[in-house]
DNA sequence: TACCAATGTTAACACTGTAAACATATTTGA
DNA sequence: TCAAATATGTTTACAGTGTTAACATTGGTA
């Protein structure tokens, strides 16, 4: 396709990419469709050929980020298929570090899941819709490995995910300071929980 | 003061109250200063005599809600001054149930702390600025009561708060379903953690 | 090649945040 | 007591926004 073309090529995707960039720069409050359009070198009404409205674009941005998050998680799962305990711990670390390193993504996923309908990517190859499902699946494997009673699975999994997500929140919102060894905290907390299972 | 008066009486406070109401109804995206002004029966520029801009009003709404949350927490603390273990557990339950019953408040505090500067209420009588401080203080008492090693306080407190906040998040975002006995979950998770301390 | 759907532009609208100039009420102090 | 100062409200104006409708251009396809 040409350089100075009337048609853009893949405007839909660039709207998402530039949209995320803009959101990072100016925040939700000052995020505007017209700015995104300008960033893509396109008239302010062009986005409406690809998205119903502003909310729909933001949703698409959410899906885009969620996919990238989910894929990162899946990679970790695949790296430790034969070691359930290490797997769930590394998964926890990845969960936390991904969000700490991309605090804006935390906003999107969070705010997005709140304010708008949750929408699942169709393009995603992943059979798990979201990060919680991946985490849960890994947790189940670890609990089975530890011969935990099945009737307590639910509570154990919730406790573990809650710790990981809660810790993430504290770090991203700077309720606690992000020191160099913050990942050891994840390790330690999850390991305590897991070894607690083991001892009993 | 008169009924059909030129001056409103206490516009500043009503802007906050109506602002919260509007935010509950339409969400952040459609929240507008002009609507709030209309709800207060006042011209669209009147709010600028009380708040610098839209963000400042939203901040004030955050502070208002945070105060109400903190006060609720403080009441619990006072109800169990002589029983540190029950206190921290009840505090956890209150934390969760307050947010589950007021999911919009969860948004405000969360988004507010993210998007804008954290601003502490001047009017609050409470010496603790935020809910985390209250939770931490209570947790410290419980840990001392259990004779936990002081060098592990930090990690223990983080683990407990993370669980409570993480669980709250799961319930509010409906990652897990809010069943009738959801508060027992808080009880159970925290109690497990605390009795774990005790056993060792 | 001629049409058609896809994708872009331009123009228009109502609504928004914000500022400036103006109006009225309340407080203050000689 | 009552004018002046201050606090609080209104009106007007403007640039930026989301969204729609009418129009223009392109690329693919019958």
CSV table of C-alpha atoms (C1' of nucleotides) in Angstrom, one decimal:
chain,number,residue,atom,x,y,z
A,1,UNK,CA,0.0,0.0,0.0
A,2,UNK,CA,1.0,3.6,-0.7
A,3,UNK,CA,2.5,6.1,1.6
A,4,UNK,CA,0.3,9.2,1.1
A,5,UNK,CA,-2.7,7.0,0.7
A,6,UNK,CA,-6.3,7.9,1.3
A,7,UNK,CA,-6.8,4.6,3.0
A,8,UNK,CA,-4.7,3.9,6.0
A,9,UNK,CA,-3.9,0.3,5.9
A,10,UNK,CA,-4.7,-1.0,9.3
A,11,UNK,CA,-6.3,1.9,11.1
A,12,UNK,CA,-8.2,-0.3,13.5
A,13,UNK,CA,-5.1,-1.7,15.1
A,14,UNK,CA,-3.2,1.6,15.1
A,15,UNK,CA,-6.2,3.3,16.8
A,16,UNK,CA,-5.8,0.7,19.6
A,17,UNK,CA,-2.0,1.1,19.8
A,18,UNK,CA,-2.0,4.9,19.7
A,19,UNK,CA,-5.0,4.9,22.0
A,20,UNK,CA,-3.0,3.0,24.7
A,21,UNK,CA,-0.1,5.4,24.2
A,22,UNK,CA,-2.4,8.4,24.7
A,23,UNK,CA,-4.0,6.9,27.7
A,24,UNK,CA,-0.6,6.4,29.2
A,25,UNK,CA,0.3,10.0,28.6
A,26,UNK,CA,-2.8,11.9,29.6
A,27,UNK,CA,-5.0,9.5,31.6
A,28,UNK,CA,-8.6,8.6,31.2
A,29,UNK,CA,-9.9,12.1,32.0
A,30,UNK,CA,-8.1,13.8,29.1
A,31,UNK,CA,-8.3,10.9,26.7
A,32,UNK,CA,-10.1,11.9,23.5
A,33,UNK,CA,-11.0,10.2,20.3
A,34,UNK,CA,-10.1,13.2,18.3
A,35,UNK,CA,-6.5,13.2,19.7
A,36,UNK,CA,-6.2,9.5,18.9
A,37,UNK,CA,-7.4,10.2,15.3
A,38,UNK,CA,-4.8,12.9,14.9
A,39,UNK,CA,-2.1,10.7,16.3
A,40,UNK,CA,-3.0,8.3,13.5
A,41,UNK,CA,-2.9,11.0,11.0
A,42,UNK,CA,-6.5,10.7,10.2
A,43,UNK,CA,-9.7,12.9,10.4
A,44,UNK,CA,-11.6,13.0,13.7
A,45,UNK,CA,-14.5,11.0,12.4
A,46,UNK,CA,-12.5,8.2,10.8
A,47,UNK,CA,-12.5,6.0,14.0
A,48,UNK,CA,-16.2,5.6,13.7
A,49,UNK,CA,-15.7,3.4,10.7
A,50,UNK,CA,-14.0,0.9,13.1
A,51,UNK,CA,-15.5,1.5,16.5
A,52,UNK,CA,-19.1,2.3,17.4
A,53,UNK,CA,-18.0,4.9,19.9
A,54,UNK,CA,-15.3,6.0,22.3
A,55,UNK,CA,-16.2,3.3,24.9
A,56,UNK,CA,-15.9,0.6,22.3
A,57,UNK,CA,-12.4,1.7,21.4
A,58,UNK,CA,-11.4,1.7,25.1
A,59,UNK,CA,-12.9,-1.8,25.4
A,60,UNK,CA,-10.8,-2.9,22.5
A,61,UNK,CA,-7.7,-1.4,24.2
A,62,UNK,CA,-8.6,-3.4,27.3
A,63,UNK,CA,-8.9,-6.6,25.3
A,64,UNK,CA,-5.5,-5.9,23.6
A,65,UNK,CA,-3.8,-5.4,27.0
A,66,UNK,CA,-5.6,-8.4,28.5
A,67,UNK,CA,-4.4,-10.6,25.7
A,68,UNK,CA,-0.8,-9.5,26.3
A,69,UNK,CA,-1.2,-10.1,30.0
A,70,UNK,CA,-2.7,-13.5,29.5
A,71,UNK,CA,-0.1,-14.5,27.0
A,72,UNK,CA,2.7,-13.6,29.4
A,73,UNK,CA,1.0,-15.7,32.1
A,74,UNK,CA,0.6,-18.7,29.7
A,75,UNK,CA,4.3,-18.6,28.9
A,76,UNK,CA,5.1,-19.0,32.5
A,77,UNK,CA,2.8,-21.9,32.8
A,78,UNK,CA,4.5,-23.6,29.9
A,79,UNK,CA,7.9,-23.0,31.4
A,80,UNK,CA,7.1,-25.0,34.5
A,81,UNK,CA,4.7,-27.7,33.4
A,82,UNK,CA,6.4,-30.4,35.4
A,83,UNK,CA,6.9,-28.5,38.7
A,84,UNK,CA,3.5,-27.3,40.0
A,85,UNK,CA,4.8,-25.6,43.1
A,86,UNK,CA,7.4,-23.5,41.2
A,87,UNK,CA,4.8,-22.8,38.6
A,88,UNK,CA,2.2,-21.2,40.8
A,89,UNK,CA,4.9,-19.2,42.6
A,90,UNK,CA,6.4,-17.9,39.4
A,91,UNK,CA,2.9,-17.2,38.1
A,92,UNK,CA,2.3,-15.1,41.2
A,93,UNK,CA,5.6,-13.2,40.6
A,94,UNK,CA,4.8,-12.6,37.0
A,95,UNK,CA,1.3,-11.4,37.9
A,96,UNK,CA,2.8,-8.8,40.2
A,97,UNK,CA,5.7,-7.7,38.2
A,98,UNK,CA,3.7,-7.3,35.0
A,99,UNK,CA,1.4,-4.8,36.7
A,100,UNK,CA,4.2,-3.1,38.6
A,101,UNK,CA,6.1,-2.5,35.4
A,102,UNK,CA,3.0,-1.4,33.5
A,103,UNK,CA,0.9,0.4,36.1
A,104,UNK,CA,-1.3,1.9,33.4
A,105,UNK,CA,-2.3,-1.5,32.3
A,106,UNK,CA,-3.5,-2.2,35.8
A,107,UNK,CA,-5.8,0.8,35.4
A,108,UNK,CA,-7.2,-0.3,32.1
A,109,UNK,CA,-7.9,-3.9,33.2
A,110,UNK,CA,-9.3,-2.7,36.4
A,111,UNK,CA,-11.3,0.3,35.3
A,112,UNK,CA,-12.2,-1.5,32.1
A,113,UNK,CA,-13.7,-4.4,33.9
A,114,UNK,CA,-15.6,-2.1,36.1
A,115,UNK,CA,-16.9,0.6,33.9
A,116,UNK,CA,-17.6,-1.3,30.8
A,117,UNK,CA,-18.8,-4.7,30.0
A,118,UNK,CA,-16.2,-7.4,30.1
A,119,UNK,CA,-15.4,-8.4,26.6
A,120,UNK,CA,-13.4,-11.4,25.7
A,121,UNK,CA,-11.0,-11.3,22.8
A,122,UNK,CA,-12.1,-13.4,19.8
A,123,UNK,CA,-8.6,-13.4,18.3
A,124,UNK,CA,-7.0,-14.9,21.4
A,125,UNK,CA,-5.8,-18.5,20.9
A,126,UNK,CA,-6.0,-19.0,24.6
A,127,UNK,CA,-8.8,-21.1,25.9
A,128,UNK,CA,-8.6,-19.3,29.2
A,129,UNK,CA,-10.5,-16.1,29.0
A,130,UNK,CA,-8.7,-14.3,31.7
A,131,UNK,CA,-5.8,-14.3,34.1
A,132,UNK,CA,-7.8,-15.6,37.0
A,133,UNK,CA,-8.6,-18.7,35.1
A,134,UNK,CA,-5.0,-19.4,34.4
A,135,UNK,CA,-4.0,-18.7,37.9
A,136,UNK,CA,-6.7,-21.0,39.2
A,137,UNK,CA,-5.8,-23.8,36.9
A,138,UNK,CA,-2.2,-23.6,38.1
A,139,UNK,CA,-3.3,-23.4,41.7
A,140,UNK,CA,-5.4,-26.5,41.4
A,141,UNK,CA,-2.4,-28.4,40.0
A,142,UNK,CA,-0.3,-27.3,43.0
A,143,UNK,CA,-3.0,-28.2,45.5
A,144,UNK,CA,-3.5,-31.7,44.0
A,145,UNK,CA,0.3,-32.2,44.1
A,146,UNK,CA,0.2,-31.4,47.8
A,147,UNK,CA,-2.7,-33.7,48.3
A,148,UNK,CA,-4.9,-31.0,49.8
A,149,UNK,CA,-8.5,-31.9,50.5
A,150,UNK,CA,-10.6,-31.0,47.5
A,151,UNK,CA,-13.3,-29.5,49.6
A,152,UNK,CA,-10.9,-26.7,50.6
A,153,UNK,CA,-9.6,-26.0,47.1
A,154,UNK,CA,-11.9,-23.1,46.6
A,155,UNK,CA,-10.9,-21.3,49.7
A,156,UNK,CA,-7.2,-22.0,49.2
A,157,UNK,CA,-7.3,-20.7,45.7
A,158,UNK,CA,-9.2,-17.6,46.7
A,159,UNK,CA,-6.7,-16.9,49.4
A,160,UNK,CA,-3.7,-17.3,47.1
A,161,UNK,CA,-5.1,-15.2,44.3
A,162,UNK,CA,-6.3,-12.6,46.8
A,163,UNK,CA,-2.8,-12.3,48.2
A,164,UNK,CA,-1.3,-11.9,44.8
A,165,UNK,CA,-3.8,-9.4,43.6
A,166,UNK,CA,-3.9,-7.5,46.8
A,167,UNK,CA,-0.1,-7.3,46.9
A,168,UNK,CA,-0.2,-6.0,43.3
A,169,UNK,CA,-2.6,-3.4,44.3
A,170,UNK,CA,-0.5,-2.2,47.2
A,171,UNK,CA,2.6,-1.9,45.1
A,172,UNK,CA,0.9,-0.2,42.2
A,173,UNK,CA,-1.0,2.2,44.4
A,174,UNK,CA,2.1,2.7,46.5
A,175,UNK,CA,0.4,1.7,49.7
A,176,UNK,CA,3.7,0.0,50.3
A,177,UNK,CA,6.9,1.0,48.7
A,178,UNK,CA,8.3,-0.8,45.8
A,179,UNK,CA,11.7,-1.9,47.0
A,180,UNK,CA,14.2,-3.8,44.9
A,181,UNK,CA,13.3,-7.2,46.4
A,182,UNK,CA,9.6,-6.8,46.1
A,183,UNK,CA,9.3,-10.0,44.2
A,184,UNK,CA,10.8,-11.9,47.1
A,185,UNK,CA,7.7,-10.8,49.0
A,186,UNK,CA,5.5,-12.6,46.5
A,187,UNK,CA,7.7,-15.6,46.7
A,188,UNK,CA,7.8,-15.6,50.5
A,189,UNK,CA,4.1,-15.1,51.0
A,190,UNK,CA,3.0,-17.8,48.6
A,191,UNK,CA,5.7,-20.2,49.8
A,192,UNK,CA,4.5,-19.7,53.4
A,193,UNK,CA,1.0,-20.5,52.3
A,194,UNK,CA,2.1,-23.5,50.3
A,195,UNK,CA,4.5,-24.9,52.9
A,196,UNK,CA,1.7,-24.5,55.4
A,197,UNK,CA,-0.3,-26.9,53.4
A,198,UNK,CA,2.6,-29.3,53.3
A,199,UNK,CA,3.2,-29.3,57.0
A,200,UNK,CA,-0.3,-30.3,57.9
B,1,UNK,CA,-31.7,31.6,55.4
B,2,UNK,CA,-34.5,32.0,52.9
B,3,UNK,CA,-36.0,29.5,50.5
B,4,UNK,CA,-35.8,31.2,47.1
B,5,UNK,CA,-32.5,32.7,48.0
B,6,UNK,CA,-29.7,33.9,45.8
B,7,UNK,CA,-27.2,32.3,48.0
B,8,UNK,CA,-27.6,28.6,48.5
B,9,UNK,CA,-26.7,28.0,52.1
B,10,UNK,CA,-24.1,25.2,51.9
B,11,UNK,CA,-23.5,24.7,48.2
B,12,UNK,CA,-20.0,23.2,48.8
B,13,UNK,CA,-21.3,20.2,50.7
B,14,UNK,CA,-24.3,19.7,48.4
B,15,UNK,CA,-22.1,19.7,45.4
B,16,UNK,CA,-20.2,16.8,47.0
B,17,UNK,CA,-23.3,14.9,48.0
B,18,UNK,CA,-25.1,15.4,44.6
B,19,UNK,CA,-21.8,14.7,42.9
B,20,UNK,CA,-21.6,11.3,44.5
B,21,UNK,CA,-25.2,10.6,43.6
B,22,UNK,CA,-24.6,11.5,40.0
B,23,UNK,CA,-21.4,9.4,39.8
B,24,UNK,CA,-23.4,6.5,41.1
B,25,UNK,CA,-26.0,7.0,38.5
B,26,UNK,CA,-24.0,7.7,35.3
B,27,UNK,CA,-20.4,6.7,36.0
B,28,UNK,CA,-17.2,8.7,35.6
B,29,UNK,CA,-17.4,8.9,31.9
B,30,UNK,CA,-20.7,10.8,31.9
B,31,UNK,CA,-20.1,12.7,35.1
B,32,UNK,CA,-20.3,16.4,34.4
B,33,UNK,CA,-19.9,19.5,36.5
B,34,UNK,CA,-22.9,21.2,34.8
B,35,UNK,CA,-25.2,18.3,35.7
B,36,UNK,CA,-24.1,18.5,39.3
B,37,UNK,CA,-24.7,22.2,39.3
B,38,UNK,CA,-28.2,21.7,37.9
B,39,UNK,CA,-28.9,19.0,40.5
B,40,UNK,CA,-28.1,21.6,43.1
B,41,UNK,CA,-30.4,24.1,41.4
B,42,UNK,CA,-27.6,26.5,40.6
B,43,UNK,CA,-26.0,27.9,37.5
B,44,UNK,CA,-23.3,25.9,35.8
B,45,UNK,CA,-20.5,28.2,36.8
B,46,UNK,CA,-21.4,28.3,40.5
B,47,UNK,CA,-19.2,25.3,41.5
B,48,UNK,CA,-16.1,27.3,40.5
B,49,UNK,CA,-16.6,29.5,43.6
B,50,UNK,CA,-16.1,26.3,45.7
B,51,UNK,CA,-13.8,24.1,43.7
B,52,UNK,CA,-11.0,25.0,41.4
B,53,UNK,CA,-12.1,22.6,38.7
B,54,UNK,CA,-13.9,19.3,38.1
B,55,UNK,CA,-11.0,17.2,39.4
B,56,UNK,CA,-11.0,19.1,42.6
B,57,UNK,CA,-14.6,18.3,43.2
B,58,UNK,CA,-14.0,14.6,42.5
B,59,UNK,CA,-11.1,14.7,45.0
B,60,UNK,CA,-13.4,16.2,47.6
B,61,UNK,CA,-16.0,13.4,46.9
B,62,UNK,CA,-13.2,10.9,47.4
B,63,UNK,CA,-12.2,12.5,50.7
B,64,UNK,CA,-15.9,12.5,51.8
B,65,UNK,CA,-16.2,8.8,51.1
B,66,UNK,CA,-12.8,8.0,52.5
B,67,UNK,CA,-13.9,9.7,55.8
B,68,UNK,CA,-17.0,7.6,56.0
B,69,UNK,CA,-15.1,4.5,55.4
B,70,UNK,CA,-12.4,5.3,57.9
B,71,UNK,CA,-15.0,6.2,60.5
B,72,UNK,CA,-16.8,2.9,60.0
B,73,UNK,CA,-13.4,1.1,60.5
B,74,UNK,CA,-12.7,3.1,63.6
B,75,UNK,CA,-16.0,2.1,65.2
B,76,UNK,CA,-15.1,-1.5,64.8
B,77,UNK,CA,-11.7,-0.9,66.4
B,78,UNK,CA,-13.4,0.7,69.4
B,79,UNK,CA,-15.8,-2.2,69.7
B,80,UNK,CA,-13.1,-4.7,70.3
B,81,UNK,CA,-10.3,-2.9,72.1
B,82,UNK,CA,-9.7,-5.7,74.5
B,83,UNK,CA,-9.7,-8.6,72.0
B,84,UNK,CA,-7.0,-8.1,69.4
B,85,UNK,CA,-7.7,-11.3,67.4
B,86,UNK,CA,-11.4,-10.6,67.1
B,87,UNK,CA,-10.7,-7.0,66.3
B,88,UNK,CA,-8.5,-7.7,63.3
B,89,UNK,CA,-11.0,-10.3,62.0
B,90,UNK,CA,-14.0,-8.1,62.4
B,91,UNK,CA,-12.0,-5.3,60.8
B,92,UNK,CA,-11.4,-7.4,57.8
B,93,UNK,CA,-15.0,-8.3,57.5
B,94,UNK,CA,-16.0,-4.7,57.8
B,95,UNK,CA,-13.5,-3.7,55.1
B,96,UNK,CA,-15.0,-6.3,52.7
B,97,UNK,CA,-18.6,-5.8,53.5
B,98,UNK,CA,-18.4,-2.0,53.3
B,99,UNK,CA,-17.1,-2.2,49.7
B,100,UNK,CA,-19.4,-5.0,48.7
B,101,UNK,CA,-22.4,-3.0,49.8
B,102,UNK,CA,-21.1,0.2,48.2
B,103,UNK,CA,-19.3,-1.0,45.1
B,104,UNK,CA,-19.3,2.6,43.7
B,105,UNK,CA,-17.3,3.7,46.7
B,106,UNK,CA,-14.7,1.2,45.9
B,107,UNK,CA,-14.4,2.8,42.4
B,108,UNK,CA,-14.0,6.3,43.9
B,109,UNK,CA,-11.3,5.4,46.4
B,110,UNK,CA,-9.5,3.2,43.9
B,111,UNK,CA,-9.7,5.4,40.9
B,112,UNK,CA,-9.3,8.5,43.0
B,113,UNK,CA,-6.1,7.3,44.6
B,114,UNK,CA,-4.9,6.5,41.1
B,115,UNK,CA,-5.8,9.3,38.9
B,116,UNK,CA,-5.5,12.2,41.2
B,117,UNK,CA,-3.3,13.2,44.1
B,118,UNK,CA,-4.2,11.6,47.4
B,119,UNK,CA,-5.7,14.3,49.6
B,120,UNK,CA,-6.3,13.9,53.2
B,121,UNK,CA,-9.4,15.3,54.8
B,122,UNK,CA,-8.7,18.2,57.1
B,123,UNK,CA,-12.0,17.9,58.8
B,124,UNK,CA,-11.5,14.4,59.9
B,125,UNK,CA,-10.9,13.9,63.6
B,126,UNK,CA,-9.2,10.6,62.9
B,127,UNK,CA,-5.5,10.6,63.4
B,128,UNK,CA,-5.1,7.8,60.9
B,129,UNK,CA,-5.2,9.1,57.4
B,130,UNK,CA,-6.4,6.0,55.7
B,131,UNK,CA,-7.9,2.6,56.1
B,132,UNK,CA,-4.6,0.9,55.7
B,133,UNK,CA,-3.2,2.6,58.7
B,134,UNK,CA,-6.1,1.5,60.8
B,135,UNK,CA,-5.8,-2.0,59.6
B,136,UNK,CA,-2.1,-2.1,60.2
B,137,UNK,CA,-2.4,-0.7,63.7
B,138,UNK,CA,-4.9,-3.4,64.5
B,139,UNK,CA,-2.8,-6.1,62.9
B,140,UNK,CA,0.2,-5.0,64.9
B,141,UNK,CA,-1.8,-5.5,68.1
B,142,UNK,CA,-2.8,-8.9,67.1
B,143,UNK,CA,0.7,-10.0,66.1
B,144,UNK,CA,2.1,-8.7,69.4
B,145,UNK,CA,-0.7,-10.6,71.3
B,146,UNK,CA,0.4,-13.8,69.4
B,147,UNK,CA,4.1,-13.1,70.2
B,148,UNK,CA,5.1,-13.1,66.6
B,149,UNK,CA,8.7,-12.2,65.9
B,150,UNK,CA,8.8,-8.5,65.2
B,151,UNK,CA,11.1,-8.9,62.1
B,152,UNK,CA,8.2,-10.7,60.4
B,153,UNK,CA,5.5,-8.1,61.2
B,154,UNK,CA,5.8,-6.3,57.9
B,155,UNK,CA,5.4,-9.4,55.8
B,156,UNK,CA,2.5,-10.7,58.0
B,157,UNK,CA,0.6,-7.5,57.8
B,158,UNK,CA,1.1,-7.2,54.1
B,159,UNK,CA,-0.1,-10.7,53.6
B,160,UNK,CA,-3.2,-10.1,55.7
B,161,UNK,CA,-4.1,-6.8,54.1
B,162,UNK,CA,-3.5,-8.2,50.7
B,163,UNK,CA,-5.8,-11.0,51.4
B,164,UNK,CA,-8.6,-8.7,52.6
B,165,UNK,CA,-8.2,-6.2,49.8
B,166,UNK,CA,-7.8,-8.9,47.2
B,167,UNK,CA,-10.9,-10.7,48.4
B,168,UNK,CA,-12.7,-7.4,48.3
B,169,UNK,CA,-11.6,-6.9,44.7
B,170,UNK,CA,-12.8,-10.4,43.7
B,171,UNK,CA,-16.2,-9.8,45.2
B,172,UNK,CA,-16.7,-6.4,43.8
B,173,UNK,CA,-15.5,-7.2,40.4
B,174,UNK,CA,-17.5,-10.5,40.5
B,175,UNK,CA,-14.4,-12.6,39.8
B,176,UNK,CA,-16.0,-14.8,42.4
B,177,UNK,CA,-19.7,-14.8,43.2
B,178,UNK,CA,-21.0,-13.0,46.2
B,179,UNK,CA,-22.8,-15.7,48.0
B,180,UNK,CA,-24.7,-15.3,51.3
B,181,UNK,CA,-21.8,-16.5,53.4
B,182,UNK,CA,-19.1,-14.5,51.8
B,183,UNK,CA,-18.2,-12.9,55.1
B,184,UNK,CA,-17.4,-16.3,56.5
B,185,UNK,CA,-14.7,-16.5,53.9
B,186,UNK,CA,-13.0,-13.5,55.3
B,187,UNK,CA,-13.3,-14.9,58.7
B,188,UNK,CA,-11.9,-18.2,57.6
B,189,UNK,CA,-9.0,-16.9,55.6
B,190,UNK,CA,-7.8,-14.5,58.3
B,191,UNK,CA,-8.4,-17.1,61.1
B,192,UNK,CA,-6.3,-19.6,59.2
B,193,UNK,CA,-3.5,-17.1,58.9
B,194,UNK,CA,-3.7,-16.2,62.5
B,195,UNK,CA,-4.0,-19.7,63.9
B,196,UNK,CA,-1.0,-20.6,61.7
B,197,UNK,CA,0.9,-18.0,63.6
B,198,UNK,CA,-0.3,-19.6,66.8
B,199,UNK,CA,0.7,-23.1,66.0
B,200,UNK,CA,4.3,-22.3,65.3
C,1,DT,C1',-14.4,-2.2,-16.8
C,2,DA,C1',-18.0,-0.8,-14.0
C,3,DC,C1',-20.0,-1.2,-9.9
C,4,DC,C1',-20.1,-1.7,-4.8
C,5,DA,C1',-18.6,-2.1,-0.3
C,6,DA,C1',-15.1,-0.4,2.7
C,7,DT,C1',-12.9,3.4,4.3
C,8,DG,C1',-11.9,8.0,4.4
C,9,DT,C1',-13.3,13.5,4.9
C,10,DT,C1',-16.1,17.6,5.9
C,11,DA,C1',-19.7,20.0,8.1
C,12,DA,C1',-22.9,20.4,11.7
C,13,DC,C1',-24.8,19.8,16.4
C,14,DA,C1',-25.4,19.7,21.3
C,15,DC,C1',-22.7,19.3,25.4
C,16,DT,C1',-18.6,20.1,28.2
C,17,DG,C1',-14.9,22.6,31.2
C,18,DT,C1',-13.4,26.9,32.1
C,19,DA,C1',-12.7,32.0,32.4
C,20,DA,C1',-14.2,36.8,32.5
C,21,DA,C1',-17.4,40.3,33.5
C,22,DC,C1',-21.2,41.3,36.0
C,23,DA,C1',-24.9,41.0,40.0
C,24,DT,C1',-26.4,40.3,44.6
C,25,DA,C1',-26.2,39.0,49.2
C,26,DT,C1',-23.6,38.9,53.7
C,27,DT,C1',-20.2,40.5,56.8
C,28,DT,C1',-17.5,43.9,58.7
C,29,DG,C1',-15.8,47.9,60.9
C,30,DA,C1',-15.8,53.0,61.5
D,1,DT,C1',-26.0,52.5,61.3
D,2,DC,C1',-24.7,51.9,57.1
D,3,DA,C1',-21.2,52.0,53.4
D,4,DA,C1',-17.5,49.2,51.8
D,5,DA,C1',-15.4,44.8,51.2
D,6,DT,C1',-16.0,40.1,50.5
D,7,DA,C1',-18.4,35.9,49.4
D,8,DT,C1',-21.3,33.8,46.4
D,9,DG,C1',-24.1,33.6,42.6
D,10,DT,C1',-25.3,34.5,37.2
D,11,DT,C1',-24.5,35.5,32.3
D,12,DT,C1',-21.8,35.3,28.4
D,13,DA,C1',-18.2,33.5,25.7
D,14,DC,C1',-15.0,30.2,23.7
D,15,DA,C1',-12.4,26.2,22.5
D,16,DG,C1',-12.6,21.2,22.7
D,17,DT,C1',-15.5,16.9,22.7
D,18,DG,C1',-18.5,12.9,21.0
D,19,DT,C1',-21.4,11.8,17.5
D,20,DT,C1',-24.1,11.9,13.2
D,21,DA,C1',-25.1,12.7,8.3
D,22,DA,C1',-23.7,13.8,3.8
D,23,DC,C1',-20.2,13.3,0.7
D,24,DA,C1',-15.5,11.5,-1.5
D,25,DT,C1',-12.2,8.1,-2.7
D,26,DT,C1',-10.3,3.7,-2.9
D,27,DG,C1',-9.7,-1.3,-3.8
D,28,DG,C1',-11.7,-5.5,-4.8
D,29,DT,C1',-14.8,-8.2,-7.5
D,30,DA,C1',-18.7,-9.7,-11.0
